[in-house]
N, CA, C and O atoms as a GROMACS GRO file, in nm:
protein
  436
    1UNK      N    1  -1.511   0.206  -0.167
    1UNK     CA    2  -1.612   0.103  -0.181
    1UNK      C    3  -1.741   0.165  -0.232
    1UNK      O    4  -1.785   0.275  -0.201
    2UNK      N    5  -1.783   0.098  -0.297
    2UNK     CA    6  -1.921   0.131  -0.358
    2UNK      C    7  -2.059   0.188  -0.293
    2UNK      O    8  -2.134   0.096  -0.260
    3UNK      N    9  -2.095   0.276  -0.276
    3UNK     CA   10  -2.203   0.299  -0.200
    3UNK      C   11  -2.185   0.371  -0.063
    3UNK      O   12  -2.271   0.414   0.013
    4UNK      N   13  -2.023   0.375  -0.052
    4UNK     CA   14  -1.970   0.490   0.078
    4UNK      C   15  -1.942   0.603   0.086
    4UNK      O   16  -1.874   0.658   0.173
    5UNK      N   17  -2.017   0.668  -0.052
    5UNK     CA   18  -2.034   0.831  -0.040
    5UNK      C   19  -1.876   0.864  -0.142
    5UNK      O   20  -1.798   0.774  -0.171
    6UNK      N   21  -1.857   0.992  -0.179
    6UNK     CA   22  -1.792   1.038  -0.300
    6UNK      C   23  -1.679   0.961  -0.240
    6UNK      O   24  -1.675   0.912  -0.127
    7UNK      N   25  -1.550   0.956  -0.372
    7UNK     CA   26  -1.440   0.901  -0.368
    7UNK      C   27  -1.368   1.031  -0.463
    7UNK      O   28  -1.434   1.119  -0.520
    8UNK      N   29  -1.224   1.021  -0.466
    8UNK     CA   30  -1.124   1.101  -0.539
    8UNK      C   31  -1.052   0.995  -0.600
    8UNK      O   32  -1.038   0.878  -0.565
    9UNK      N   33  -1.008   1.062  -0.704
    9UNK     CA   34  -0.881   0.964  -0.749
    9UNK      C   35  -0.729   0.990  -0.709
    9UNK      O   36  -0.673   1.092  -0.751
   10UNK      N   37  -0.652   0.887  -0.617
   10UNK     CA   38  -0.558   0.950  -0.575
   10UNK      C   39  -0.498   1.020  -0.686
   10UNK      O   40  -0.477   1.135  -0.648
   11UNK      N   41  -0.464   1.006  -0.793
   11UNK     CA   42  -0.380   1.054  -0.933
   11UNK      C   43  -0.409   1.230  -0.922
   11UNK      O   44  -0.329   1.324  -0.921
   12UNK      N   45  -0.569   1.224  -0.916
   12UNK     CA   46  -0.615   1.362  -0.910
   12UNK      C   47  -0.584   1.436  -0.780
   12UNK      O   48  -0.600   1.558  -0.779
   13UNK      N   49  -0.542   1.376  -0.673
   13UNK     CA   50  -0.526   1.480  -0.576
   13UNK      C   51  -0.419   1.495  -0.583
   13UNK      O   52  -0.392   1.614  -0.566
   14UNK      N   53  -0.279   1.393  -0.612
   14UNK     CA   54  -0.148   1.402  -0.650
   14UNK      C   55  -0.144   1.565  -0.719
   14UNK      O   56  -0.086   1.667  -0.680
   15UNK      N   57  -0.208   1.546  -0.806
   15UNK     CA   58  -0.214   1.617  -0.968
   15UNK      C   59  -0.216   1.801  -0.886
   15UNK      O   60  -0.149   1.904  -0.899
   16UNK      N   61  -0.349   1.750  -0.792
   16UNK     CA   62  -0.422   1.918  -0.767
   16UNK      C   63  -0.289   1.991  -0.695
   16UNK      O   64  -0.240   2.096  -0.734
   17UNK      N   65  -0.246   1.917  -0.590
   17UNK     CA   66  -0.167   1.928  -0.488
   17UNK      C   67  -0.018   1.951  -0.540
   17UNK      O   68   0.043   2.038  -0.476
   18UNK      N   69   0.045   1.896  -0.633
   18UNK     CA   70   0.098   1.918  -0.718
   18UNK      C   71   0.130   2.072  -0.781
   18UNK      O   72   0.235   2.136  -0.789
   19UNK      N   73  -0.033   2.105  -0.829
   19UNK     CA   74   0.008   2.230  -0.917
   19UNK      C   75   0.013   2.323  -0.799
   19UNK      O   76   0.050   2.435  -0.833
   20UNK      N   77  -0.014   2.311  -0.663
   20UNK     CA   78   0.052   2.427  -0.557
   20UNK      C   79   0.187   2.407  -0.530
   20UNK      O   80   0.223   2.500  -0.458
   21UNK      N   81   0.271   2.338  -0.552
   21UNK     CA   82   0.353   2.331  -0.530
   21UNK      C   83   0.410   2.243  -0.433
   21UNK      O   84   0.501   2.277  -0.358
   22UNK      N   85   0.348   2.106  -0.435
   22UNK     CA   86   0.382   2.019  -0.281
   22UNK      C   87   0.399   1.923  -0.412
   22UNK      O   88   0.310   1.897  -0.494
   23UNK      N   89   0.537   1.874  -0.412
   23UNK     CA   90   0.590   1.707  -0.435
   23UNK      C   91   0.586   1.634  -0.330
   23UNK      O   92   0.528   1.530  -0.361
   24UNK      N   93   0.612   1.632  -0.231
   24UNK     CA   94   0.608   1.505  -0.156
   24UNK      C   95   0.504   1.537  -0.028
   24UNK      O   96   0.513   1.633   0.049
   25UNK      N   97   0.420   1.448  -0.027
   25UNK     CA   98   0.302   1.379   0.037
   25UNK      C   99   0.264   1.309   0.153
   25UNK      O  100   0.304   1.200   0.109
   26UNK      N  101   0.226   1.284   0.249
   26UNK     CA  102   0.257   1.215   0.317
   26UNK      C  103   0.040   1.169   0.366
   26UNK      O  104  -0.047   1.227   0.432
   27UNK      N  105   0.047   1.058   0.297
   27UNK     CA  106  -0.100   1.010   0.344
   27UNK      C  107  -0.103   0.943   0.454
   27UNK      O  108  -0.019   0.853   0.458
   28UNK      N  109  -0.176   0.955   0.558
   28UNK     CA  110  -0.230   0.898   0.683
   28UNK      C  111  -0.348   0.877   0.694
   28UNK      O  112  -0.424   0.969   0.724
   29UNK      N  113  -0.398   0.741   0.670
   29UNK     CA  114  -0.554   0.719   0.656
   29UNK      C  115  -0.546   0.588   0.691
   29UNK      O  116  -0.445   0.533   0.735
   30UNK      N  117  -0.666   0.530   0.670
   30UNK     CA  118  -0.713   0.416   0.710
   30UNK      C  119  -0.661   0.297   0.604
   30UNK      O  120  -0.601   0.352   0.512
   31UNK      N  121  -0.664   0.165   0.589
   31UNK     CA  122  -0.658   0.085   0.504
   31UNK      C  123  -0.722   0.146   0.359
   31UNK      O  124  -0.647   0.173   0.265
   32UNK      N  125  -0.806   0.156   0.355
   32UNK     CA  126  -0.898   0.189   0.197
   32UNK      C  127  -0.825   0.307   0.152
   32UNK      O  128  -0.773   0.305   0.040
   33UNK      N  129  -0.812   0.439   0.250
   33UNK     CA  130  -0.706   0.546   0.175
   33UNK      C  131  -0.588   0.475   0.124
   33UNK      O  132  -0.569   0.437   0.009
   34UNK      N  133  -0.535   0.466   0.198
   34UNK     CA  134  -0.342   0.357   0.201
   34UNK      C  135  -0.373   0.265   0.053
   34UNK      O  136  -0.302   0.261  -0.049
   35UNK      N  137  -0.521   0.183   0.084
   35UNK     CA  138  -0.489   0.082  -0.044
   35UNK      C  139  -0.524   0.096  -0.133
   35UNK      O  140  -0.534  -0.003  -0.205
   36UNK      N  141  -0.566   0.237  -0.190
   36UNK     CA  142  -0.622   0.289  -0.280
   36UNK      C  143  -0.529   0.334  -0.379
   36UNK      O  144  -0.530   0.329  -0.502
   37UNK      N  145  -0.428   0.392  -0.275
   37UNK     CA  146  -0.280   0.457  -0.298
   37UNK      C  147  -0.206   0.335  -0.380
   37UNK      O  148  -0.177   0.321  -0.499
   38UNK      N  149  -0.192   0.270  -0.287
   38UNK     CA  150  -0.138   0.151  -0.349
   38UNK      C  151  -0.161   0.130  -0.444
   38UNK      O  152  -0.088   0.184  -0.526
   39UNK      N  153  -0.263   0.048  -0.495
   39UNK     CA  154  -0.318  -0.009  -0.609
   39UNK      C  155  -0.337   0.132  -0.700
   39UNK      O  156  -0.450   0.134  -0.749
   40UNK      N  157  -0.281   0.214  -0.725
   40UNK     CA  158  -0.311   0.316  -0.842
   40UNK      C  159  -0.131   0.295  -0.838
   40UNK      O  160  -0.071   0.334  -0.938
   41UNK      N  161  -0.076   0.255  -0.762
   41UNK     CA  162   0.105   0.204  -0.780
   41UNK      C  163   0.126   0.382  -0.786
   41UNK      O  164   0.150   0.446  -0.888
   42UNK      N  165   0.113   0.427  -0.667
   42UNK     CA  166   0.143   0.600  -0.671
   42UNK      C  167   0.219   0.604  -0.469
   42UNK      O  168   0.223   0.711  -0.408
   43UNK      N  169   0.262   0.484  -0.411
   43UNK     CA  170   0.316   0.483  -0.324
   43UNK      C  171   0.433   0.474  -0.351
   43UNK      O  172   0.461   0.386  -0.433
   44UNK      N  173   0.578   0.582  -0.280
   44UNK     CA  174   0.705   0.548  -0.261
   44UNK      C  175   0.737   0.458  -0.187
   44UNK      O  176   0.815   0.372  -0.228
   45UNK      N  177   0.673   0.453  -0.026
   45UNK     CA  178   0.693   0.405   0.096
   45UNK      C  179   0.568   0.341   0.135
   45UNK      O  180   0.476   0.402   0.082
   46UNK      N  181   0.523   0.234   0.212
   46UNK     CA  182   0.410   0.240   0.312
   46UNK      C  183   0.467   0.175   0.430
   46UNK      O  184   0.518   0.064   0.412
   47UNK      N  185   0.466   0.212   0.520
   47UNK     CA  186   0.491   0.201   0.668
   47UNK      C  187   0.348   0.064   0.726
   47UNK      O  188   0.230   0.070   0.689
   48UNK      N  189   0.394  -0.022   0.798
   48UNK     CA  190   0.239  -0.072   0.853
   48UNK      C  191   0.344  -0.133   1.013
   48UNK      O  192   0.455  -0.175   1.045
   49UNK      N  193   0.213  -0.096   1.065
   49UNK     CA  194   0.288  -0.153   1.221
   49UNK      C  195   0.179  -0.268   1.239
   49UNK      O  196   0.059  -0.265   1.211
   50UNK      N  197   0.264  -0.384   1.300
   50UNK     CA  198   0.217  -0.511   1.332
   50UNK      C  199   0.214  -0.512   1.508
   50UNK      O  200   0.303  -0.493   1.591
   51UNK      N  201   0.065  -0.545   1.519
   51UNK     CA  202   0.082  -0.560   1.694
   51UNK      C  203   0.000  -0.695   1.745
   51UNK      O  204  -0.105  -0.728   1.691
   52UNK      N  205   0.063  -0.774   1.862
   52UNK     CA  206   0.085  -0.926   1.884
   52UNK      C  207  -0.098  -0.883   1.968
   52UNK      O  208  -0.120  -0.893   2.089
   53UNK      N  209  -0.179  -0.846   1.884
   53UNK     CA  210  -0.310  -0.863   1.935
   53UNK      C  211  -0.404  -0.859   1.838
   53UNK      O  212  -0.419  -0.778   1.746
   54UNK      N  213  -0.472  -0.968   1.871
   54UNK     CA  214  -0.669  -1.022   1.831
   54UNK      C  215  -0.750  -0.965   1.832
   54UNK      O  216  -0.823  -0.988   1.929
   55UNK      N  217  -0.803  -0.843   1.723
   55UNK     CA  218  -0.940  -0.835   1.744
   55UNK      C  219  -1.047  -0.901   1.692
   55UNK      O  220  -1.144  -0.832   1.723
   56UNK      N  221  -1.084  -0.995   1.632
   56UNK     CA  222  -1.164  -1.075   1.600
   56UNK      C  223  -1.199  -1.003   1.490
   56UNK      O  224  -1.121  -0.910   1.471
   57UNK      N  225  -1.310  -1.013   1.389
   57UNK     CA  226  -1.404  -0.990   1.241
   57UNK      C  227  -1.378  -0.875   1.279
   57UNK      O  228  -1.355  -0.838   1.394
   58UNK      N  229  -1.384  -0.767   1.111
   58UNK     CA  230  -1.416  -0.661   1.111
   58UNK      C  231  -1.360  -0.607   0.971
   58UNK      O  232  -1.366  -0.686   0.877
   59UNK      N  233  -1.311  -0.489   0.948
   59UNK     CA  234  -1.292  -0.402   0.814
   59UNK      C  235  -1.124  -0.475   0.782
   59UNK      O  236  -1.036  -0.456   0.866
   60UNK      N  237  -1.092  -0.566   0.639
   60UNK     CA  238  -0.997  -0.566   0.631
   60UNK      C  239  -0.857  -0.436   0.641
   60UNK      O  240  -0.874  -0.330   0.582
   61UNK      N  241  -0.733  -0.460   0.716
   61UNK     CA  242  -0.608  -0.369   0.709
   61UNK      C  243  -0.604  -0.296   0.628
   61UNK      O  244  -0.621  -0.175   0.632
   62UNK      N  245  -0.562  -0.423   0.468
   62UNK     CA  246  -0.525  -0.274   0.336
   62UNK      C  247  -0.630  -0.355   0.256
   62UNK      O  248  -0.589  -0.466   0.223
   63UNK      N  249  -0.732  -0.328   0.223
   63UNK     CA  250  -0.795  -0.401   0.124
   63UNK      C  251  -0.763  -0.333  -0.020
   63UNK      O  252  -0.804  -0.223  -0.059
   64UNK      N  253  -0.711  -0.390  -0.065
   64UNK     CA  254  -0.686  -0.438  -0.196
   64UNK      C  255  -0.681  -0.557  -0.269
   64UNK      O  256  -0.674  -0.670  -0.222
   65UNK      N  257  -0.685  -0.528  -0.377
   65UNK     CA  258  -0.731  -0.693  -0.497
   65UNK      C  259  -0.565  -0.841  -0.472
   65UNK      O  260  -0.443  -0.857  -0.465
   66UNK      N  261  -0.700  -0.907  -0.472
   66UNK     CA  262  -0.615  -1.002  -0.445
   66UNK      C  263  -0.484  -1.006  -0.585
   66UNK      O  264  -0.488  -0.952  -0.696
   67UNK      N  265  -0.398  -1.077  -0.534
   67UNK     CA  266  -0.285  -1.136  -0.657
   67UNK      C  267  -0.395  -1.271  -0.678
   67UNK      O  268  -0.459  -1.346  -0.604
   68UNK      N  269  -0.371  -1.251  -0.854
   68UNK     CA  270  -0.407  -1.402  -0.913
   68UNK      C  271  -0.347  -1.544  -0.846
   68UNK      O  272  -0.391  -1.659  -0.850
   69UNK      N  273  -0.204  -1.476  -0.771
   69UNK     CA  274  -0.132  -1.624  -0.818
   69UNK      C  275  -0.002  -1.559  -0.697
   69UNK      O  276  -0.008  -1.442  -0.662
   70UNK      N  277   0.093  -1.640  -0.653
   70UNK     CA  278   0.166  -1.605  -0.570
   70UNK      C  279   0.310  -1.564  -0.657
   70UNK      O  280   0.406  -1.539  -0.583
   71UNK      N  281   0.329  -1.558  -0.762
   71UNK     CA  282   0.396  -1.528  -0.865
   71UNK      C  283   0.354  -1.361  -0.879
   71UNK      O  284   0.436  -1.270  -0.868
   72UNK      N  285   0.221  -1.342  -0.902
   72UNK     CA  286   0.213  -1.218  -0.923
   72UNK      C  287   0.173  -1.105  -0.777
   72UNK      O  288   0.086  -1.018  -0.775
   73UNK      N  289   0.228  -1.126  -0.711
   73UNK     CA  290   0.225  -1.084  -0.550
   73UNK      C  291   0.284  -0.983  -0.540
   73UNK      O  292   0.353  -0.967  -0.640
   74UNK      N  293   0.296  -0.873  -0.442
   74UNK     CA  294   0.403  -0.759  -0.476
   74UNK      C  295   0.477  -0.800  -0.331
   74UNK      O  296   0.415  -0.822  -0.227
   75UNK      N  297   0.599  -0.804  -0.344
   75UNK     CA  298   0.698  -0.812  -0.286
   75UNK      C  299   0.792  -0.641  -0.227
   75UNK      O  300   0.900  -0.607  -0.274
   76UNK      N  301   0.762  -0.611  -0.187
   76UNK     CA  302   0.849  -0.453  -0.153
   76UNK      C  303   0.942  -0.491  -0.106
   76UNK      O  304   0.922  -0.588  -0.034
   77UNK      N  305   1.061  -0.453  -0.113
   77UNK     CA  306   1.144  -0.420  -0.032
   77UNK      C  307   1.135  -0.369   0.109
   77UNK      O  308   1.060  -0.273   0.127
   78UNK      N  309   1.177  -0.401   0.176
   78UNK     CA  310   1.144  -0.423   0.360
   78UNK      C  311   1.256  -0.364   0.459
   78UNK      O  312   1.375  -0.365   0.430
   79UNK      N  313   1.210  -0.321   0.561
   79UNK     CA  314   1.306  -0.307   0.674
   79UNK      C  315   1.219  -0.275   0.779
   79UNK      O  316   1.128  -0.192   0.788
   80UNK      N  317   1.274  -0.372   0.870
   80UNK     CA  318   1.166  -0.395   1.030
   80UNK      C  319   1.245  -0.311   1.134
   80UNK      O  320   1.363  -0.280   1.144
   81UNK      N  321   1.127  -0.285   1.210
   81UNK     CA  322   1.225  -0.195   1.307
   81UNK      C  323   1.109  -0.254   1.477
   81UNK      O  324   0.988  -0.255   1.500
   82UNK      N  325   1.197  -0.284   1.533
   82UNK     CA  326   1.124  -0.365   1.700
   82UNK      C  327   1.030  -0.218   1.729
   82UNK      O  328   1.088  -0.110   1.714
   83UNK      N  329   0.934  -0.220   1.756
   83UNK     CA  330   0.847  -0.126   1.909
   83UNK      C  331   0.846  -0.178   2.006
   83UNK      O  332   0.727  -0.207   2.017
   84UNK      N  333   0.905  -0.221   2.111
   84UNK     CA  334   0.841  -0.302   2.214
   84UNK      C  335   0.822  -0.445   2.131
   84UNK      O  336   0.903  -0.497   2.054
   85UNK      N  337   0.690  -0.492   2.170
   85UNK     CA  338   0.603  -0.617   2.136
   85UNK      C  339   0.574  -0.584   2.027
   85UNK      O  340   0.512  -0.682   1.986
   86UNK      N  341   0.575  -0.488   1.925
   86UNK     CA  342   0.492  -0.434   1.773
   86UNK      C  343   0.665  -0.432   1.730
   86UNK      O  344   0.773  -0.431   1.791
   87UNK      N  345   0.617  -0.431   1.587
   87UNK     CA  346   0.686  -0.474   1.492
   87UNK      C  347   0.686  -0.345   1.356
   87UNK      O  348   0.585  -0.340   1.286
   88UNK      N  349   0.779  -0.267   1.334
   88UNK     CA  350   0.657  -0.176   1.193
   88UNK      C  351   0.805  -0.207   1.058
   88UNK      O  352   0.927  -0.217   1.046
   89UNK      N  353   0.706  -0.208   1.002
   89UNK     CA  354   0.764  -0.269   0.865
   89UNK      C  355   0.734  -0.198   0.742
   89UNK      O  356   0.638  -0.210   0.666
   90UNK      N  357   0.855  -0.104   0.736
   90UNK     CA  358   0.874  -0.001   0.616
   90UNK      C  359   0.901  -0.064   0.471
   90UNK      O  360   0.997  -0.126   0.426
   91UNK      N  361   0.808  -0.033   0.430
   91UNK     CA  362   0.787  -0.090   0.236
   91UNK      C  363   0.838  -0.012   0.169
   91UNK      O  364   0.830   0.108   0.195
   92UNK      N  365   0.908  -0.062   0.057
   92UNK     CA  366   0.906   0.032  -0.074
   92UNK      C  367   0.797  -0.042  -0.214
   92UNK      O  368   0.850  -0.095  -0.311
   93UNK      N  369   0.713  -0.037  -0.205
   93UNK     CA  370   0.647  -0.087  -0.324
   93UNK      C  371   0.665  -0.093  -0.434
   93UNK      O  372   0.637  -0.186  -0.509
   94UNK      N  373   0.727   0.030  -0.463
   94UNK     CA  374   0.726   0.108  -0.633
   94UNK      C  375   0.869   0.034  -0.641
   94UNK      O  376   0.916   0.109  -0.726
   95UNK      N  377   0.935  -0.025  -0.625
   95UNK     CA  378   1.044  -0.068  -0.651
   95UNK      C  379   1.052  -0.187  -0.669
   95UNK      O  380   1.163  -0.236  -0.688
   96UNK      N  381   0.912  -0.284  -0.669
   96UNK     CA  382   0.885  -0.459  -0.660
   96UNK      C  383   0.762  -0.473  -0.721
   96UNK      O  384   0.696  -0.576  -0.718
   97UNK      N  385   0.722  -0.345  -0.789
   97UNK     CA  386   0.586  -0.380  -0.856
   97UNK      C  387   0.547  -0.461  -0.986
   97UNK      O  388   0.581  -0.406  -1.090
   98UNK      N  389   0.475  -0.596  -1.000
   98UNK     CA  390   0.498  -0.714  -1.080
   98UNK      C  391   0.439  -0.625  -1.214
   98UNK      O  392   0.340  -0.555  -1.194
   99UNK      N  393   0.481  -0.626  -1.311
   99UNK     CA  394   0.465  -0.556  -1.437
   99UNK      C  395   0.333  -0.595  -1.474
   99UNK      O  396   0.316  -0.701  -1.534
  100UNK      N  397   0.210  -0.500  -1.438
  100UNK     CA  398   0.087  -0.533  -1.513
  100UNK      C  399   0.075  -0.583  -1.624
  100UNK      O  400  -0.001  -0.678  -1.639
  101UNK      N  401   0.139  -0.537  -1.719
  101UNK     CA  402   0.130  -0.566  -1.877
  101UNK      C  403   0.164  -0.683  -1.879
  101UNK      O  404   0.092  -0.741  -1.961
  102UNK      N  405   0.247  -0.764  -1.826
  102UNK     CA  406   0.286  -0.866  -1.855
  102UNK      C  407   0.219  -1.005  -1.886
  102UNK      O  408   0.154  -1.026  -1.784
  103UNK      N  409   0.200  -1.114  -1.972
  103UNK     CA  410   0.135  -1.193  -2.013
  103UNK      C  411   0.174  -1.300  -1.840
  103UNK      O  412   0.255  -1.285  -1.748
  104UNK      N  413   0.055  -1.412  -1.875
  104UNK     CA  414   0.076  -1.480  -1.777
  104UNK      C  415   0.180  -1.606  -1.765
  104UNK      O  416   0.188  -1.687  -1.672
  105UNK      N  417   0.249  -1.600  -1.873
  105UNK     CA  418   0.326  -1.710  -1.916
  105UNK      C  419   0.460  -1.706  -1.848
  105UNK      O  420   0.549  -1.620  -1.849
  106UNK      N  421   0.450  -1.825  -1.789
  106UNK     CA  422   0.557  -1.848  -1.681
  106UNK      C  423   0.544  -1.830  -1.566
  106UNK      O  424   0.634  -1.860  -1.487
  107UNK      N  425   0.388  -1.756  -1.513
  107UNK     CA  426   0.360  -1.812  -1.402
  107UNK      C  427   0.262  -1.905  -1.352
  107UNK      O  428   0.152  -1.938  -1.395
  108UNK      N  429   0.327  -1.939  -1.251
  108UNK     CA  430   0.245  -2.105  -1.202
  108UNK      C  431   0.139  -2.048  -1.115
  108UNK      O  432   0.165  -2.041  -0.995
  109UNK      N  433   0.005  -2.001  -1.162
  109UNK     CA  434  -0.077  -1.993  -1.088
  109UNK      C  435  -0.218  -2.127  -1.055
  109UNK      O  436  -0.304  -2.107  -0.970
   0.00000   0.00000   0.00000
């Protein structure tokens, strides 16, 4: 977010991390790390656990940009697994990602 002190580009830390010799990654951060990831479409997996409690106002989960339209939504591929009362729900993103390039024709937004 704008005005919250330096940022990286995930691509570039991929990249740095990379030339030592680490392919696979494993980010643990807050919503804004996670949806940062996301939206640069550089996630294999994202994991999110759902729990049956209210905290009222505060910092959105994964903030990222809205979909125009429910057509252009990303859909991952899914598999739920019970905790107790919590719920966590393993994504594959990169495997349901709606083709940026694509014109808007044919969807009903």
């Amino acid at each position: 977010l704008p005005g919250e002190g330096p940022q990286l580009e995930p691509a570039a830390i991929l990249t740095a991390l990379a030339a030592r010799g680490l392919s696979r990654v494993l980010v643990e951060g807050g919503g804004r790390t996670v949806g940062c990831f996301l939206e640069a479409g550089l996630l294999d997996r994202l994991q999110l656990a759902v729990s049956p409690l209210i905290l009222g106002a505060g910092r959105p989960a994964l903030p990222v940009a809205p979909a125009s339209c429910l057509e252009r939504a990303l859909r991952p591929d899914c598999r739920r697994h019970l905790m107790g009362e919590d719920v966590l729900f393993d994504l594959r993103p990169a495997t349901s990602r709606t083709d940026a390039t694509a014109d808007d024709g044919g969807a009903i937004c």
